[in-house]
XYZ file of C-alpha atoms in Angstrom:
371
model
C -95.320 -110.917 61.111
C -93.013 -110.662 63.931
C -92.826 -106.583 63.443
C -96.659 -106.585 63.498
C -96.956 -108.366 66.472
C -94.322 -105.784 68.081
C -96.640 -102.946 67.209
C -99.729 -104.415 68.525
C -97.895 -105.062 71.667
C -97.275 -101.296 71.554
C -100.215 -99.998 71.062
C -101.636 -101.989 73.777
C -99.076 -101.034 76.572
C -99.950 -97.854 75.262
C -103.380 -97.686 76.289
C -102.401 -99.653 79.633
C -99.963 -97.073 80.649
C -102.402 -94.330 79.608
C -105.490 -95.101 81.519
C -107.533 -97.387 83.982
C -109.496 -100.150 82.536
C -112.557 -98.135 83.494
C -110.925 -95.172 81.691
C -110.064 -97.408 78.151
C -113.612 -98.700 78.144
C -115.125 -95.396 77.277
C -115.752 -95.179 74.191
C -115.346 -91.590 73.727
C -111.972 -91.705 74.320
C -109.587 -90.311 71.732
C -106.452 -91.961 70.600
C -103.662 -89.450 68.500
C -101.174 -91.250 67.011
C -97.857 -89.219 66.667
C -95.805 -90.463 64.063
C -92.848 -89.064 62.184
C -93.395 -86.834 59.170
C -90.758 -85.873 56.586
C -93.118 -83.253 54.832
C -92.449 -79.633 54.023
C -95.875 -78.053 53.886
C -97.146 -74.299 52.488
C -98.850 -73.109 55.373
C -101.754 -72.222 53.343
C -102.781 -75.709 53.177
C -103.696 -75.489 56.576
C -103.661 -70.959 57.308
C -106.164 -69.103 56.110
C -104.576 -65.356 56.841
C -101.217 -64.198 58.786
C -100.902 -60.685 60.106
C -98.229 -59.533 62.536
C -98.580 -57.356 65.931
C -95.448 -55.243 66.338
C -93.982 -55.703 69.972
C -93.111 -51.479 70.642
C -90.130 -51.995 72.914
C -87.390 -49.650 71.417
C -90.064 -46.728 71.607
C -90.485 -47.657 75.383
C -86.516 -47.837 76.232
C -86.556 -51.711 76.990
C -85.012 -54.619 75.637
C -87.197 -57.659 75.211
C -84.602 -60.515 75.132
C -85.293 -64.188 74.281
C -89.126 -63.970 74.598
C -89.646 -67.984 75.767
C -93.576 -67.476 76.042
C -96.359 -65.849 75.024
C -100.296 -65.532 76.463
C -103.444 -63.789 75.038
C -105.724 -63.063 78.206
C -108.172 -60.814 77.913
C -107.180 -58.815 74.250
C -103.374 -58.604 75.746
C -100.168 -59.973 75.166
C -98.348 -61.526 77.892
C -94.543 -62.317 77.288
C -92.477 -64.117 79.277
C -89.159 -63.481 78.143
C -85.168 -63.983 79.667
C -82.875 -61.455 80.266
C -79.639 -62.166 82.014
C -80.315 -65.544 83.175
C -83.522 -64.762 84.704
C -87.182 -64.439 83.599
C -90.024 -61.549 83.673
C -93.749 -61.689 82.311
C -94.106 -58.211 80.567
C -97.962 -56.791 79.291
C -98.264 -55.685 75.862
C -101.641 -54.273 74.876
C -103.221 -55.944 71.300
C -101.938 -53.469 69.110
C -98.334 -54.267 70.614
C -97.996 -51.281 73.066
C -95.764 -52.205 75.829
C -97.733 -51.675 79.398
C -95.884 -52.990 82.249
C -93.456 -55.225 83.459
C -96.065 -57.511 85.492
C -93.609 -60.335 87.201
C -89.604 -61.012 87.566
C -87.317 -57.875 86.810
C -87.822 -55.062 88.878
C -90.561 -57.148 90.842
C -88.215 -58.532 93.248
C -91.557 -60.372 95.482
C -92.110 -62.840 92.795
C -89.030 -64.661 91.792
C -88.816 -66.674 88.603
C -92.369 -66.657 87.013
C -93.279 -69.930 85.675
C -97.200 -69.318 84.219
C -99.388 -66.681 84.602
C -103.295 -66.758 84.366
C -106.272 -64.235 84.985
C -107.572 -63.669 88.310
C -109.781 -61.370 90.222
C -109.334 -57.983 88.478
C -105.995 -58.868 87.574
C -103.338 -61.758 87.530
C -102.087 -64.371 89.842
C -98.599 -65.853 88.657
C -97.039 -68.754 89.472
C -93.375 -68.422 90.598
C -90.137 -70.469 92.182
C -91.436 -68.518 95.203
C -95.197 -69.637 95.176
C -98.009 -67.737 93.980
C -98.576 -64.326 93.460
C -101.466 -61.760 92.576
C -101.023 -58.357 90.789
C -102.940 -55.876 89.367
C -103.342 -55.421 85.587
C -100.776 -52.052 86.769
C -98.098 -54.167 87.831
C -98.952 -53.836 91.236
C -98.294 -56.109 93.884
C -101.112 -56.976 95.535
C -99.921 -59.957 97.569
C -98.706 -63.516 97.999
C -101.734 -66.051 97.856
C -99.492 -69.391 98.745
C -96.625 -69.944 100.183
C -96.323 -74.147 99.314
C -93.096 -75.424 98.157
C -94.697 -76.634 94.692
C -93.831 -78.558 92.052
C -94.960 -77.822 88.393
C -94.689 -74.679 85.915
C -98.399 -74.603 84.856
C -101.337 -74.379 86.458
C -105.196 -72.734 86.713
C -108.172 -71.555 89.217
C -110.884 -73.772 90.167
C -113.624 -72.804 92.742
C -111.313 -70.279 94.686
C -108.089 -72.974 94.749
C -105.313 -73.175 92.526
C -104.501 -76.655 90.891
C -100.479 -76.871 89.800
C -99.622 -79.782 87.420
C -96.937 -81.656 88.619
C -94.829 -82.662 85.122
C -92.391 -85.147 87.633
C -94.734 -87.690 89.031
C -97.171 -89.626 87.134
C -99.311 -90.360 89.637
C -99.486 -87.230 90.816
C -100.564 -85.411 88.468
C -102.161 -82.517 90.329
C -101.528 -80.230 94.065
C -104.211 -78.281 94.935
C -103.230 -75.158 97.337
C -103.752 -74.072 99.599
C -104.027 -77.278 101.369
C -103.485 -78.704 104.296
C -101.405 -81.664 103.437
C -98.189 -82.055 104.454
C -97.161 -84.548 102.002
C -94.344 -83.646 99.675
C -94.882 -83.430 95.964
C -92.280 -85.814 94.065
C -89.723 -83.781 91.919
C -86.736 -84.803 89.791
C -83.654 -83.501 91.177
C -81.167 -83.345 87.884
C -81.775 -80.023 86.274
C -81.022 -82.141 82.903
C -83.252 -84.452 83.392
C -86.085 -82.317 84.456
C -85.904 -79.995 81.602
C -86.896 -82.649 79.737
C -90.582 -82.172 80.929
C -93.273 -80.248 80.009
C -96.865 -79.448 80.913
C -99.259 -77.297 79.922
C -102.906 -76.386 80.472
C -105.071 -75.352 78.511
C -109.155 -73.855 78.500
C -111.322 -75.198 75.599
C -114.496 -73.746 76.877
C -116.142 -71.890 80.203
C -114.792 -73.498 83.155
C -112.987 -76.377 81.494
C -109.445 -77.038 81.419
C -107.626 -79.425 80.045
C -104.014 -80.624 81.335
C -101.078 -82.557 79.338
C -97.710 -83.443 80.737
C -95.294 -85.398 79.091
C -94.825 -87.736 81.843
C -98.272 -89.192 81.150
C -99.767 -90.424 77.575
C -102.989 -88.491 78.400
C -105.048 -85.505 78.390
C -107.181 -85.147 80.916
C -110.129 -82.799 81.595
C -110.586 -81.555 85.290
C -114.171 -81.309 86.169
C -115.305 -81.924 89.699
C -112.022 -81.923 91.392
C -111.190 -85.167 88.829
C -108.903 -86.142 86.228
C -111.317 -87.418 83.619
C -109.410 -88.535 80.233
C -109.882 -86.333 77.147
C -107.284 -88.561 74.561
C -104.594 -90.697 74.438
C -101.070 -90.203 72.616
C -99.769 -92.996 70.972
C -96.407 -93.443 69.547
C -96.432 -95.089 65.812
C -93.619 -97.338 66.337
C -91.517 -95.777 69.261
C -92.563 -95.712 73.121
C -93.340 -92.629 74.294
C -91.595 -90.422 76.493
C -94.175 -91.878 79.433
C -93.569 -95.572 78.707
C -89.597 -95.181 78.812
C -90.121 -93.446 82.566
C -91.744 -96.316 83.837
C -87.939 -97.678 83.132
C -86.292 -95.043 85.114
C -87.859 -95.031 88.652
C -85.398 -97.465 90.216
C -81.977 -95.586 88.722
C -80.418 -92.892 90.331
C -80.700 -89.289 88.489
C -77.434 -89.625 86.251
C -78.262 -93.773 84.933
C -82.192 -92.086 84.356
C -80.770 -89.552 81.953
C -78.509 -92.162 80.396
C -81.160 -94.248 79.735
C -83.367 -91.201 78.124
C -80.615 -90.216 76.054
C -79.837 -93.561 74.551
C -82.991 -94.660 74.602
C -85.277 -93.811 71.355
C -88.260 -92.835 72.500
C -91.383 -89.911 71.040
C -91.183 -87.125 73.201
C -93.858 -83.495 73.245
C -92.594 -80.495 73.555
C -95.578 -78.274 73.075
C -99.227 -78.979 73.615
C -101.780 -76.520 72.208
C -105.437 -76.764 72.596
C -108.846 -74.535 70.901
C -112.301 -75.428 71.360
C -111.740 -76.580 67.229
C -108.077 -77.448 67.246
C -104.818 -79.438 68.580
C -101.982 -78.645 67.852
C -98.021 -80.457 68.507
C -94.959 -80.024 68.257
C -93.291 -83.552 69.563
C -89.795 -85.612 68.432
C -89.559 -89.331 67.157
C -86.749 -90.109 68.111
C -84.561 -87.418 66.658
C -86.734 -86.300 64.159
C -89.338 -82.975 64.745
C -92.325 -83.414 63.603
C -95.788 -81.371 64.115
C -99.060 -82.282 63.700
C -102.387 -79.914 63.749
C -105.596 -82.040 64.917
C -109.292 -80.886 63.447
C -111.376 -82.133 66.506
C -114.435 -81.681 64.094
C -113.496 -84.249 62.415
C -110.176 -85.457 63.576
C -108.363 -85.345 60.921
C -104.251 -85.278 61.437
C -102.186 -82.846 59.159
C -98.560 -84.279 59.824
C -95.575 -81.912 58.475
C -91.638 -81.670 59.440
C -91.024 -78.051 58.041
C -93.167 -75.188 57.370
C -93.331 -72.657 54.658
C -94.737 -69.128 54.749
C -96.087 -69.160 51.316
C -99.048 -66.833 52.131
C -96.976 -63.749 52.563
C -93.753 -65.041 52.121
C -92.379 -64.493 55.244
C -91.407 -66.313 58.242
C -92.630 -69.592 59.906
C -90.969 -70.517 63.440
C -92.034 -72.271 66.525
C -95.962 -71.782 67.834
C -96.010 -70.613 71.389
C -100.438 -70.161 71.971
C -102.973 -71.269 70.150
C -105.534 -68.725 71.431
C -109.257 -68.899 71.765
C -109.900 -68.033 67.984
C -107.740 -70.663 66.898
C -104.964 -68.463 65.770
C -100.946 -69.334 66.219
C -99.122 -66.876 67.836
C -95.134 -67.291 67.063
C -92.715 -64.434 68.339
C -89.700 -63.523 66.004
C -87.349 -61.533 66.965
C -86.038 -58.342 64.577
C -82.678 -60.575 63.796
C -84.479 -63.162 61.983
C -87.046 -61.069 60.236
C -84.474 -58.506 58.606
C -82.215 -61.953 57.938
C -85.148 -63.394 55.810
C -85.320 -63.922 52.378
C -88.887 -63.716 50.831
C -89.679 -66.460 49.056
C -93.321 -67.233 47.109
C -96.132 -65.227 48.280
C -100.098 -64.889 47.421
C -100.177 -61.682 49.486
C -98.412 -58.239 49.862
C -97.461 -57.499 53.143
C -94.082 -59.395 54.820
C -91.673 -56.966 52.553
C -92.794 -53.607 53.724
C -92.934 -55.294 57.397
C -89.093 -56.188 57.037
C -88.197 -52.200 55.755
C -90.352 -51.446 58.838
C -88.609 -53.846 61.067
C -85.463 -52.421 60.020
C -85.943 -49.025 61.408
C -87.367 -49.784 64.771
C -85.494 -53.311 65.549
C -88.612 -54.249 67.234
C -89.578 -57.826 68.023
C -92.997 -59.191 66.007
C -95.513 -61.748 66.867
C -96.613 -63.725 63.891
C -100.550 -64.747 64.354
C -101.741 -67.400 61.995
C -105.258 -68.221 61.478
C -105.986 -71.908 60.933
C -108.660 -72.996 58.493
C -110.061 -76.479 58.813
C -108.510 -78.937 57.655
């Protein structure tokens, strides 16, 4: 009795934490519960077909690196990947042609790309520097804001660009250029702030939809609001929101103390389709990922999974694109390291002989069936 009474009290700081009162009385409101999962799942109980997209670096003279990102906007790839400490956005075309280096690198104007999205006939990239546009060349074409900002995602609305602020939970969102002087919060321990994450997401024309892990909700912007979308709910442990409500009062070294000794469900990636979720989050120390069918929200819940549709790999999700396909980079180490296991399809083995040869990176893109 006394453990059920714990979990109810949970649940409803959950929801307290999450959202106004105006905000929990609509009805349409989601609630995900992420709870720990111990499963090792064939990916063909929730993949309908994999296919890879060779990434042609070695037959362009350029080393990808650790590719930490990866974008489909407009047919193309964009990778953001780390070389030497510091990161570039390169353009590969769909059949895994390399284009251009777009951001970072050579581009000394735009230091340290953080996000990149469409705009105009080209790109405008977010950077350590402000915000940038370029051609779809790799042309600079100039700096659109200036702002000291905080945040490492953002998107376009009505000719201003909103960045998501992953440090302050009540401010969630900057819009620039603007004419406020007021200074966006920010966490000042590296350590601490890599602990964050944001992301945004577009599930339709003109609507976005923005997670950070500072806040237990997802909220869709329309209107120049923050109107919420669902609510993340830990099964037995807080969330990562509910223990930084603990933190605000301790200096920077105490806050990451408290995080690391304190149990707590965390997200560390936050995909979104017009028919799917998908997560990748911790309880406590355990990984765990769950795929969400917003048809008919049903929860597929899995620790591990295994390629058994061509037998080859399975590693960590970076997009979930428009067509609700996974796309997971793996580099040439891991895919000539693999051992084939089961399989229903040809395909993975003459991939690794191919692999071989050119020591080119792949990106695995999985399609998800409904669940």
């Amino acid at each position: 009795m006394k453990k059920l009474v714990q979990m109810m009290l949970l649940a409803a700081i959950v929801v307290i934490t999450a959202c106004s009162p105006s905000e929990t009385a609509d009805k349409g409101l989601r609630t995900i519960v992420l709870k720990e999962s111990k499963d090792i799942l064939p990916i063909s109980s929730f993949v309908e077909k994999v296919d890879y997209v060779e990434l042609k670096v070695m037959e362009a003279g350029i080393d990808i690196g650790e590719m930490e990102d990866v974008k489909e906007i407009g047919g193309d790839f964009l990778i953001k990947r780390r070389m030497a400490g510091s990161s570039s956005i390169m353009r590969f075309s769909k059949n895994g042609d390399f284009i251009i280096e777009l951001a970072g690198g050579s581009n000394s104007k735009i230091k340290e790309p953080l996000d990149i999205i469409s705009y105009g006939k080209g790109y405008a990239i977010l950077a350590s520097n402000g915000i940038h546009e370029v051609g779809k060349d790799g042309k600079y074409l100039k700096q659109l804001d200036r702002s000291n900002m905080e945040g490492a995602s953002f998107f376009v609305d009505n000719g201003r660009f909103v960045v998501v602020n992953e440090t302050d939970p009540a401010q969630i969102i900057s819009t620039y250029p603007s004419k406020s002087k007021t200074k966006v919060a920010r966490v000042t321990n590296d350590r601490l702030r890599r602990m964050l994450y944001s992301n945004v997401v577009s599930v339709g024309k003109d609507q976005e939809h923005i997670f950070t892990t500072i806040n237990d909700t997802v909220f869709t912007y329309a209107n120049a609001e923050l109107i919420p979308a669902y609510v993340f709910q830990g099964d037995v442990l807080p969330t990562l929101a509910q223990a930084w409500e603990r933190i605000d009062t301790l200096k920077d070294t105490d806050a990451l103390r408290y995080m690391h000794d304190t149990e707590h469900v965390e997200v560390k990636n936050y995909q979104e389709s017009r028919n799917f979720i998908y997560l990748d989050y911790w309880v406590g120390s355990a990984a765990t990922t769950a795929i969400v069918n917003k048809n008919t929200w049903e929860t597929r819940y899995f620790s591990h999974g295994v390629n058994d549709v061509d037998g080859g790999m399975w590693d960590k999700v970076e997009f979930l694109t428009e067509k609700d396909e996974l796309l997971i980079p793996i580099s040439s180490y891991k895919i000539g390291g693999h051992k084939i296991s089961n399989k229903k399809v040809k395909g993975f083995d003459q991939l690794q002989k191919q692999i071989a040869d050119s020591e080119n990176p792949v990106l695995l893109r999985c399609k998800l069936r409904g669940l």
